CSV table of C-alpha atoms and ligand atoms in Angstrom, one decimal:
chain,number,residue,atom,x,y,z
T,1,MET,CA,-2.1,-11.1,30.0
T,2,GLU,CA,0.6,-10.6,27.3
T,3,LYS,CA,2.0,-7.2,26.8
T,4,ILE,CA,2.2,-5.7,23.2
T,5,CYS,CA,4.5,-2.9,22.2
T,6,PHE,CA,2.8,-0.9,19.4
T,7,TYR,CA,4.9,1.3,17.2
T,8,ASN,CA,4.1,4.2,14.9
T,9,THR,CA,0.6,4.7,16.5
T,10,LYS,CA,-2.0,6.9,14.9
T,11,SER,CA,-5.2,8.1,16.6
T,12,TYR,CA,-7.3,5.6,14.6
T,13,ASP,CA,-5.0,2.7,15.5
T,14,LYS,CA,-5.5,3.3,19.2
T,15,LYS,CA,-9.2,3.7,18.8
T,16,TYR,CA,-9.7,0.3,17.1
T,17,PHE,CA,-7.2,-1.6,19.2
T,18,ASP,CA,-8.4,-0.2,22.5
T,19,LYS,CA,-11.9,-1.4,21.5
T,20,LEU,CA,-10.9,-5.0,20.9
T,21,LYS,CA,-7.8,-5.7,23.1
T,22,ASP,CA,-9.7,-7.1,26.1
T,23,GLU,CA,-11.4,-9.6,23.9
T,24,TYR,CA,-8.0,-11.0,23.0
T,25,SER,CA,-6.7,-10.7,26.6
T,26,VAL,CA,-3.7,-8.5,25.7
T,27,ASP,CA,-2.4,-5.2,27.1
T,28,VAL,CA,-1.2,-2.7,24.5
T,29,GLU,CA,1.4,0.1,25.1
T,30,TYR,CA,1.3,2.6,22.2
T,31,PHE,CA,4.5,4.4,21.0
T,32,ARG,CA,4.3,7.3,18.6
T,33,GLY,CA,7.7,6.7,17.0
T,34,LYS,CA,8.5,4.4,14.1
T,35,LEU,CA,10.1,1.1,14.6
T,36,ARG,CA,13.8,1.3,13.5
T,37,GLU,CA,17.1,0.1,15.0
T,38,LYS,CA,17.2,3.0,17.6
T,39,THR,CA,13.7,2.5,18.9
T,40,ALA,CA,13.7,-1.3,18.8
T,41,VAL,CA,15.3,-1.4,22.2
T,42,LEU,CA,12.0,-0.1,23.7
T,43,SER,CA,10.5,-3.5,23.1
T,44,ALA,CA,12.5,-5.1,26.0
T,45,GLY,CA,10.0,-6.6,28.5
T,46,TYR,CA,7.2,-6.9,26.0
T,47,ASP,CA,5.8,-10.2,24.5
T,48,ALA,CA,5.2,-8.9,21.0
T,49,VAL,CA,5.7,-6.0,18.6
T,50,VAL,CA,3.1,-4.5,16.3
T,51,ALA,CA,4.5,-2.5,13.3
T,52,PHE,CA,3.3,-0.8,10.1
T,53,VAL,CA,4.1,-0.5,6.4
T,54,ASN,CA,6.5,2.4,6.8
T,55,ASP,CA,8.5,1.1,9.8
T,56,ASP,CA,12.1,0.2,9.0
T,57,ILE,CA,12.5,-3.4,9.8
T,58,ASP,CA,15.9,-4.1,8.5
T,59,GLU,CA,18.5,-6.6,9.7
T,60,LYS,CA,19.7,-4.3,12.6
T,61,THR,CA,16.2,-3.7,13.8
T,62,ILE,CA,15.5,-7.4,13.7
T,63,ASN,CA,18.6,-8.2,15.7
T,64,THR,CA,17.9,-5.5,18.3
T,65,LEU,CA,14.3,-6.8,18.7
T,66,TYR,CA,15.6,-10.4,19.0
T,67,ASP,CA,18.2,-9.3,21.7
T,68,SER,CA,15.3,-7.7,23.5
T,69,GLY,CA,13.5,-11.0,23.6
T,70,ILE,CA,11.0,-10.4,20.9
T,71,ARG,CA,10.0,-13.6,19.0
T,72,ILE,CA,6.9,-12.4,17.1
T,73,LEU,CA,6.4,-9.2,15.0
T,74,ALA,CA,2.8,-8.6,13.7
T,75,LEU,CA,2.5,-6.3,10.8
T,76,ARG,CA,-0.8,-4.4,10.7
T,77,CYS,CA,-0.7,-4.3,6.9
T,78,ALA,CA,-0.6,-6.6,3.9
T,79,GLY,CA,2.8,-5.6,2.3
T,80,PHE,CA,6.0,-6.8,4.0
T,81,ASN,CA,8.6,-5.3,1.6
T,82,ASN,CA,9.9,-3.2,4.5
T,83,VAL,CA,10.9,-6.3,6.5
T,84,ASP,CA,14.3,-8.1,6.0
T,85,LEU,CA,12.8,-11.6,5.9
T,86,LYS,CA,16.2,-13.2,5.6
T,87,ALA,CA,17.3,-11.6,8.8
T,88,ALA,CA,14.1,-12.6,10.6
T,89,TYR,CA,14.1,-16.3,9.5
T,90,GLY,CA,14.7,-18.6,12.5
T,91,LYS,CA,14.6,-15.7,14.9
T,92,ILE,CA,11.3,-13.7,14.8
T,93,HIS,CA,8.0,-14.9,13.3
T,94,ILE,CA,6.5,-12.3,11.0
T,95,VAL,CA,2.8,-12.3,10.7
T,96,ARG,CA,0.6,-10.0,8.6
T,97,VAL,CA,-3.0,-9.1,7.6
T,98,PRO,CA,-3.1,-10.5,4.1
T,99,ALA,CA,-6.5,-8.9,3.3
T,100,TYR,CA,-8.5,-6.5,5.2
T,101,SER,CA,-10.6,-4.7,2.6
T,102,PRO,CA,-9.6,-5.0,-1.0
T,103,TYR,CA,-12.8,-2.9,-1.7
T,104,ALA,CA,-11.4,0.0,0.2
T,105,VAL,CA,-8.3,0.2,-2.0
T,106,ALA,CA,-10.1,-0.5,-5.3
T,107,GLU,CA,-12.8,2.1,-4.5
T,108,HIS,CA,-10.1,4.7,-3.5
T,109,ALA,CA,-8.4,4.0,-6.9
T,110,MET,CA,-11.7,4.8,-8.7
T,111,GLY,CA,-12.3,7.8,-6.5
T,112,MET,CA,-8.9,9.2,-7.4
T,113,LEU,CA,-9.4,8.6,-11.1
T,114,LEU,CA,-12.9,10.2,-11.2
T,115,SER,CA,-11.6,13.2,-9.1
T,116,LEU,CA,-8.7,13.8,-11.5
T,117,VAL,CA,-10.5,13.2,-14.8
T,118,ARG,CA,-13.5,15.4,-13.9
T,119,LYS,CA,-11.2,18.0,-12.1
T,120,ILE,CA,-13.2,17.8,-8.9
T,121,PRO,CA,-10.4,19.1,-6.6
T,122,ARG,CA,-10.0,22.2,-8.8
T,123,ALA,CA,-13.7,22.8,-9.0
T,124,TYR,CA,-14.0,22.4,-5.3
T,125,ASN,CA,-11.4,25.0,-4.6
T,126,ARG,CA,-12.7,27.4,-7.1
T,127,ILE,CA,-16.3,27.2,-5.7
T,128,ARG,CA,-15.0,27.9,-2.3
T,129,ASP,CA,-13.7,31.2,-3.7
T,130,TYR,CA,-17.2,31.8,-5.2
T,131,ASN,CA,-15.7,31.4,-8.7
T,132,PHE,CA,-18.5,29.6,-10.6
T,133,THR,CA,-16.8,29.5,-14.1
T,134,LEU,CA,-16.1,26.3,-15.9
T,135,ASP,CA,-13.0,27.2,-17.9
T,136,SER,CA,-10.3,24.5,-17.9
T,137,LEU,CA,-12.6,22.0,-16.2
T,138,VAL,CA,-13.3,19.9,-19.3
T,139,GLY,CA,-12.9,16.2,-18.5
T,140,PHE,CA,-13.5,13.0,-20.5
T,141,ASP,CA,-15.9,10.1,-20.3
T,142,LEU,CA,-14.6,6.9,-18.7
T,143,TYR,CA,-17.2,5.0,-20.7
T,144,GLY,CA,-15.6,3.1,-23.7
T,145,LYS,CA,-12.0,3.8,-22.5
T,146,THR,CA,-9.5,0.9,-22.0
T,147,VAL,CA,-8.1,0.3,-18.6
T,148,GLY,CA,-4.9,-1.8,-18.3
T,149,ILE,CA,-4.7,-3.6,-14.9
T,150,ILE,CA,-1.2,-4.6,-13.7
T,151,GLY,CA,-1.8,-7.4,-11.2
T,152,THR,CA,-5.1,-9.2,-11.0
T,153,GLY,CA,-5.2,-10.4,-7.4
T,154,LYS,CA,-7.8,-9.4,-4.8
T,155,ILE,CA,-7.7,-5.6,-5.4
T,156,GLY,CA,-7.1,-5.8,-9.2
T,157,LYS,CA,-10.1,-8.0,-9.7
T,158,ILE,CA,-12.4,-5.7,-7.7
T,159,PHE,CA,-11.1,-2.7,-9.6
T,160,ILE,CA,-11.9,-4.5,-12.9
T,161,GLU,CA,-15.5,-5.1,-11.7
T,162,ILE,CA,-15.8,-1.4,-10.8
T,163,CYS,CA,-14.5,-0.3,-14.2
T,164,LYS,CA,-16.8,-2.7,-16.0
T,165,GLY,CA,-19.7,-0.9,-14.2
T,166,PHE,CA,-18.5,2.3,-15.9
T,167,GLY,CA,-18.6,0.6,-19.4
T,168,MET,CA,-14.8,0.5,-19.7
T,169,LYS,CA,-12.9,-2.1,-21.6
T,170,ILE,CA,-10.4,-4.2,-19.7
T,171,CYS,CA,-7.0,-5.7,-20.4
T,172,ALA,CA,-4.5,-7.0,-17.9
T,173,TYR,CA,-1.0,-8.2,-17.2
T,174,ASP,CA,-0.1,-10.7,-14.5
T,175,PRO,CA,2.5,-13.5,-14.8
T,176,PHE,CA,0.1,-15.6,-12.8
T,177,PRO,CA,-3.2,-15.1,-14.5
T,178,ALA,CA,-6.4,-15.8,-12.7
T,179,GLU,CA,-8.2,-19.0,-13.6
T,180,GLU,CA,-11.7,-19.3,-15.1
T,181,THR,CA,-12.0,-15.6,-15.9
T,182,ASP,CA,-12.9,-13.6,-18.9
T,183,ILE,CA,-10.1,-11.1,-18.3
T,184,GLU,CA,-8.1,-10.5,-21.4
T,185,TYR,CA,-4.4,-11.0,-20.5
T,186,VAL,CA,-1.7,-9.4,-22.6
T,187,SER,CA,2.0,-8.7,-22.3
T,188,ILE,CA,3.1,-5.6,-20.4
T,189,GLU,CA,4.1,-4.0,-23.7
T,190,GLU,CA,0.7,-4.6,-25.3
T,191,LEU,CA,-1.0,-3.3,-22.1
T,192,CYS,CA,1.0,-0.1,-22.3
T,193,LYS,CA,0.2,0.4,-26.0
T,194,LYS,CA,-3.6,-0.3,-25.6
T,195,SER,CA,-4.6,1.4,-22.4
T,196,ASP,CA,-6.0,4.9,-21.9
T,197,ILE,CA,-5.7,4.4,-18.1
T,198,ILE,CA,-3.2,2.1,-16.3
T,199,SER,CA,-3.8,0.9,-12.7
T,200,LEU,CA,-1.1,-0.8,-10.6
T,201,HIS,CA,-2.3,-3.6,-8.3
T,202,CYS,CA,0.8,-5.9,-8.0
T,203,PRO,CA,3.2,-6.2,-5.0
T,204,LEU,CA,6.6,-4.6,-4.9
T,205,ASN,CA,9.4,-7.2,-5.5
T,206,ASP,CA,12.4,-7.5,-7.8
T,207,SER,CA,10.3,-8.2,-10.8
T,208,THR,CA,8.0,-5.3,-10.4
T,209,ARG,CA,10.3,-2.5,-9.1
T,210,TYR,CA,10.1,0.3,-11.7
T,211,ILE,CA,7.7,-1.7,-13.8
T,212,ILE,CA,6.6,1.9,-15.0
T,213,ASN,CA,9.8,3.4,-16.3
T,214,LYS,CA,11.1,5.4,-19.2
T,215,ARG,CA,10.8,2.5,-21.7
T,216,THR,CA,7.3,1.4,-20.7
T,217,ILE,CA,6.1,5.0,-20.6
T,218,SER,CA,7.4,5.5,-24.2
T,219,LEU,CA,5.2,2.7,-25.3
T,220,MET,CA,2.0,4.2,-23.8
T,221,LYS,CA,-0.6,6.2,-25.6
T,222,ASP,CA,-0.4,10.0,-25.5
T,223,ASN,CA,-2.5,11.4,-22.6
T,224,VAL,CA,-2.4,8.2,-20.6
T,225,TYR,CA,-3.5,8.3,-17.0
T,226,ILE,CA,-1.6,6.3,-14.4
T,227,ILE,CA,-3.1,5.2,-11.0
T,228,ASN,CA,-0.8,3.8,-8.3
T,229,THR,CA,-2.5,2.6,-5.1
T,230,SER,CA,0.1,-0.3,-4.6
T,231,ARG,CA,3.7,0.7,-3.8
T,232,GLY,CA,5.6,3.8,-4.8
T,233,ALA,CA,8.7,2.0,-6.2
T,234,LEU,CA,6.6,0.4,-8.9
T,235,ILE,CA,7.0,3.7,-10.7
T,236,ASP,CA,10.3,5.4,-11.6
T,237,SER,CA,9.2,8.8,-10.3
T,238,GLU,CA,11.7,10.7,-12.3
T,239,ALA,CA,10.4,9.1,-15.5
T,240,LEU,CA,6.9,9.8,-14.4
T,241,LEU,CA,7.7,13.5,-13.8
T,242,GLU,CA,9.4,13.7,-17.2
T,243,GLY,CA,6.3,12.0,-18.9
T,244,LEU,CA,4.0,14.5,-17.2
T,245,LYS,CA,6.2,17.5,-18.2
T,246,SER,CA,6.4,16.4,-21.8
T,247,GLU,CA,2.5,15.9,-21.8
T,248,LYS,CA,3.0,12.2,-22.8
T,249,ILE,CA,1.2,11.4,-19.6
T,250,GLY,CA,-2.2,13.1,-19.1
T,251,GLY,CA,-2.5,12.6,-15.4
T,252,ALA,CA,-1.4,10.6,-12.4
T,253,CYS,CA,-3.2,9.4,-9.3
T,254,LEU,CA,-0.7,8.5,-6.6
T,255,ASP,CA,-1.7,7.1,-3.2
T,256,VAL,CA,1.9,5.9,-2.8
T,257,TYR,CA,5.3,7.4,-3.6
T,258,GLU,CA,8.7,5.7,-3.7
T,259,GLU,CA,10.3,8.0,-1.1
T,260,GLU,CA,7.1,8.3,1.0
T,261,THR,CA,8.6,7.0,4.3
T,262,ASP,CA,9.9,10.4,5.4
T,263,TYR,CA,6.7,12.2,4.6
T,264,PHE,CA,3.5,10.2,4.4
T,265,TYR,CA,1.4,10.0,7.7
T,266,GLU,CA,3.3,13.0,9.1
T,267,ASP,CA,2.4,16.7,9.4
T,268,LYS,CA,5.1,18.5,7.4
T,269,SER,CA,3.1,21.7,7.0
T,270,ASP,CA,5.7,23.9,8.8
T,271,LYS,CA,8.7,22.1,7.3
T,272,ILE,CA,10.7,22.5,4.1
T,273,ILE,CA,10.2,19.6,1.8
T,274,HIS,CA,13.6,18.5,0.3
T,275,ASP,CA,12.2,16.0,-2.2
T,276,ASP,CA,12.0,18.1,-5.4
T,277,ILE,CA,10.3,15.3,-7.3
T,278,LEU,CA,7.5,15.0,-4.7
T,279,THR,CA,7.0,18.8,-4.6
T,280,SER,CA,6.9,18.9,-8.4
T,281,LEU,CA,4.3,16.2,-8.5
T,282,ILE,CA,2.2,17.7,-5.8
T,283,GLY,CA,2.4,21.1,-7.6
T,284,MET,CA,1.0,19.8,-10.9
T,285,ASN,CA,-2.7,20.2,-11.5
T,286,ASN,CA,-3.0,16.9,-13.3
T,287,VAL,CA,-1.6,15.0,-10.5
T,288,LEU,CA,-3.6,13.9,-7.4
T,289,VAL,CA,-1.5,12.7,-4.4
T,290,THR,CA,-3.0,11.1,-1.3
T,291,SER,CA,-1.0,9.9,1.7
T,292,HIS,CA,-1.2,6.1,1.5
T,293,GLN,CA,-4.8,6.3,2.6
T,294,ALA,CA,-6.5,3.9,0.2
T,295,PHE,CA,-6.9,1.3,3.0
T,296,LEU,CA,-8.4,3.7,5.4
T,297,THR,CA,-12.0,2.7,5.9
T,298,ASP,CA,-14.0,1.6,9.0
T,299,GLU,CA,-14.3,-1.9,7.7
T,300,ALA,CA,-10.6,-2.2,6.9
T,301,LEU,CA,-9.5,-0.9,10.3
T,302,HIS,CA,-11.8,-3.3,12.0
T,303,ASN,CA,-10.5,-6.2,10.0
T,304,ILE,CA,-6.8,-5.1,10.5
T,305,THR,CA,-7.4,-5.0,14.3
T,306,THR,CA,-9.1,-8.4,14.6
T,307,THR,CA,-6.6,-10.2,12.3
T,308,THR,CA,-3.6,-8.7,14.0
T,309,LEU,CA,-4.9,-9.6,17.5
T,310,GLU,CA,-5.9,-13.1,16.3
T,311,ASN,CA,-2.4,-13.6,14.8
T,312,LEU,CA,-0.8,-12.7,18.1
T,313,ARG,CA,-3.2,-14.8,20.2
T,314,CYS,CA,-2.4,-17.8,18.0
T,315,PHE,CA,1.3,-17.3,18.6
T,316,PHE,CA,0.9,-16.9,22.4
T,317,ASP,CA,-1.3,-20.0,22.5
T,318,GLY,CA,1.2,-22.1,20.6
T,319,LYS,CA,-1.1,-22.5,17.6
T,320,SER,CA,-0.4,-22.5,13.8
T,321,LEU,CA,0.3,-19.1,12.2
T,322,GLU,CA,-1.9,-19.0,9.1
T,323,ASN,CA,-0.8,-15.5,8.3
T,324,GLU,CA,2.9,-16.0,8.8
T,325,VAL,CA,5.3,-15.1,6.0
T,326,CYS,CA,9.0,-15.9,5.7
T,327,ILE,CA,11.9,-15.6,3.2
T,328,LYS,CA,11.1,-19.1,1.8
T,329,CYS,CA,7.3,-19.1,1.3
T,330,ALA,CA,7.4,-15.4,0.2
T,331,ASN,CA,9.6,-16.6,-2.7
T,332,GLY,CA,7.4,-19.6,-3.5
T,333,GLU,CA,9.8,-22.1,-1.8
T,334,LYS,CA,8.7,-24.7,0.8
T,335,CYS,CA,9.1,-23.8,4.4
T,336,LYS,CA,8.0,-25.8,7.5
T,337,LYS,CA,4.4,-24.3,7.5
T,338,ASN,CA,2.9,-27.4,6.1
T,339,GLN,CA,4.4,-29.6,8.8
T,340,GLY,CA,4.1,-27.6,12.1
T,341,GLY,CA,1.9,-24.7,11.1
T,342,ARG,CA,4.7,-22.2,11.5
T,343,CYS,CA,7.4,-21.2,8.9
T,344,PHE,CA,10.2,-22.3,11.2
U,1,NAI,P1,-2.7,-10.0,-4.2
U,1,NAI,O1,-1.6,-10.8,-3.8
U,1,NAI,O2,-4.1,-10.5,-4.0
U,1,NAI,O3,-2.5,-9.7,-5.8
U,1,NAI,C1,-1.3,-9.3,-6.3
U,1,NAI,C2,-1.3,-9.8,-7.8
U,1,NAI,O4,-0.1,-9.2,-8.4
U,1,NAI,C3,-1.3,-11.3,-8.0
U,1,NAI,O5,-2.3,-11.7,-8.9
U,1,NAI,C4,0.1,-11.6,-8.5
U,1,NAI,O6,0.1,-12.7,-9.4
U,1,NAI,C5,0.4,-10.3,-9.3
U,1,NAI,N1,1.8,-10.1,-9.6
U,1,NAI,C6,2.9,-10.6,-9.0
U,1,NAI,N2,4.0,-10.3,-9.7
U,1,NAI,C7,3.6,-9.5,-10.8
U,1,NAI,C8,4.3,-8.9,-11.8
U,1,NAI,N3,5.6,-9.0,-12.0
U,1,NAI,N4,3.5,-8.2,-12.7
U,1,NAI,C9,2.2,-8.1,-12.6
U,1,NAI,N5,1.5,-8.7,-11.6
U,1,NAI,C10,2.2,-9.4,-10.7
U,1,NAI,O7,-2.6,-8.5,-3.6
U,1,NAI,P2,-3.7,-7.5,-3.4
U,1,NAI,O8,-4.4,-7.7,-2.1
U,1,NAI,O9,-4.5,-7.4,-4.6
U,1,NAI,O10,-2.8,-6.1,-3.2
U,1,NAI,C11,-2.1,-5.6,-4.2
U,1,NAI,C12,-1.1,-4.6,-3.7
U,1,NAI,O11,-1.9,-3.4,-3.2
U,1,NAI,C13,-0.3,-5.0,-2.5
U,1,NAI,O12,0.9,-5.7,-2.9
U,1,NAI,C14,0.1,-3.8,-1.8
U,1,NAI,O13,1.3,-3.3,-2.3
U,1,NAI,C15,-1.0,-2.8,-2.2
U,1,NAI,N6,-1.9,-2.3,-1.2
U,1,NAI,C16,-2.0,-0.9,-1.0
U,1,NAI,C17,-2.8,-0.4,0.0
U,1,NAI,C18,-3.0,1.0,0.2
U,1,NAI,O14,-3.5,1.5,1.2
U,1,NAI,N7,-2.6,1.9,-0.8
U,1,NAI,C19,-3.5,-1.4,1.0
U,1,NAI,C20,-3.4,-2.7,0.6
U,1,NAI,C21,-2.6,-3.2,-0.4
C-alpha cells in the first residue's frame, strides 16, 4: 500500500479522501501546513505528495521534494500557476484534476452576481436586526443586460447558458473561440465597451495577467459589474479599487484575490490584516468577497478525490498519466505524452 503525504488539509478534504482511500489501496497522512520549501522535507519516506492551489510549489520546493524521493505530485485542483513547471520537468510528474464541476464555479458566479445586484447580504443583515426598511436596497434587472465573458472554456460556456436563462445578451472574448457555437466573439476592447457585467473565466498566464487594468477599466461602461471566480491576478486590484472609488465600477464579485495566499482558507479573525487593498475591498458595500469557494460543492469534492486518487494509482501502476501537465504541453509544445503516455 503506497503512502501519500497530504498538505494543506481542510476538514472536508479529510472527509472525502478517508471515504475513498481504501478503494485505491493507499494510505494517507494529513498535514495541516502548506507545502513550501520548509515543509517539503516532511515528504521523505512517502510515495507521493498531494497539494492544493495555494501551496507554494516553486523551484526550491520542487528540489527539496525531489531530494526527499518524491517523483509524483498530485494537485487536487485544476489550476497549476503555483507550480514551477520548468523546475519540475524531468524530475517530478505533476498531475491535476482538469475538471471537477464547472457547474459549481459557474453557479457560484451567478450566485454572487444576484446577491450583489439585489443587495441580499445587506438585506439579510438588516432583517437580523429587525430592520424591515427597503431604503438603499434598490437593485436592477439582469434581464436584457449584456454580459461579457472572458474565456469560453468549460466554466465560461456554462455561465453563458445560465445567463441566457435570465434573458441576458452575451458577448465573449477568447483567443481560441469555441467551434460550432452561436457565441458572439468580440475583441477585449469591444467587450469592455459593450458589457454591463463582465465575468472572467480564463486561466492565469502571461497573456491574461492584469487583463482587467486601468486601461481596460477606462473603456468600460459606467456602473459596470465585474465578476472574478478565476484567478486573482487577472485583475489589477489597485485599478479595481480606484474604479470602485470613482464610481466607474458599480460592483465587484470576487471569489479570488491576487494576494489571497496569506489569507484565504485561514481564520484571521483575531489578526490584523496588513493588506489595505483587501480590507478596502471587503469594506465596500458594493463588493462581495468569498474565500475561493466557488468549487466547494459535494459533487466537486467527490470528483476531485476520485480523479486525484486515480491519477496516483495510474502513476504507481506504471500507466499513462492522462492528467499530467508539464512546461511543454502547458505552453502548447509537444512533450513525450503522445509516445509513452507521460510527459517525460
Ligand atoms: P478551460 O481551460 O476549460 O477554459 C479556459 C478558457 O480560457 C479557454 O477557452 C481558453 O481558450 C481561454 N483563454 C486562454 N487564454 C485566454 C486569454 N488570453 N483571454 C481570454 N480567454 C483565454 O478552463 P475552465 O475549467 O473553464 O476554468 C477557467 C478558470 O477557472 C481556471 O483557469 C481557473 O483559474 C478557474 N477556476 C476557479 C475555481 C474556483 O474555485 N474559484 C475552480 C476551478 C477553476
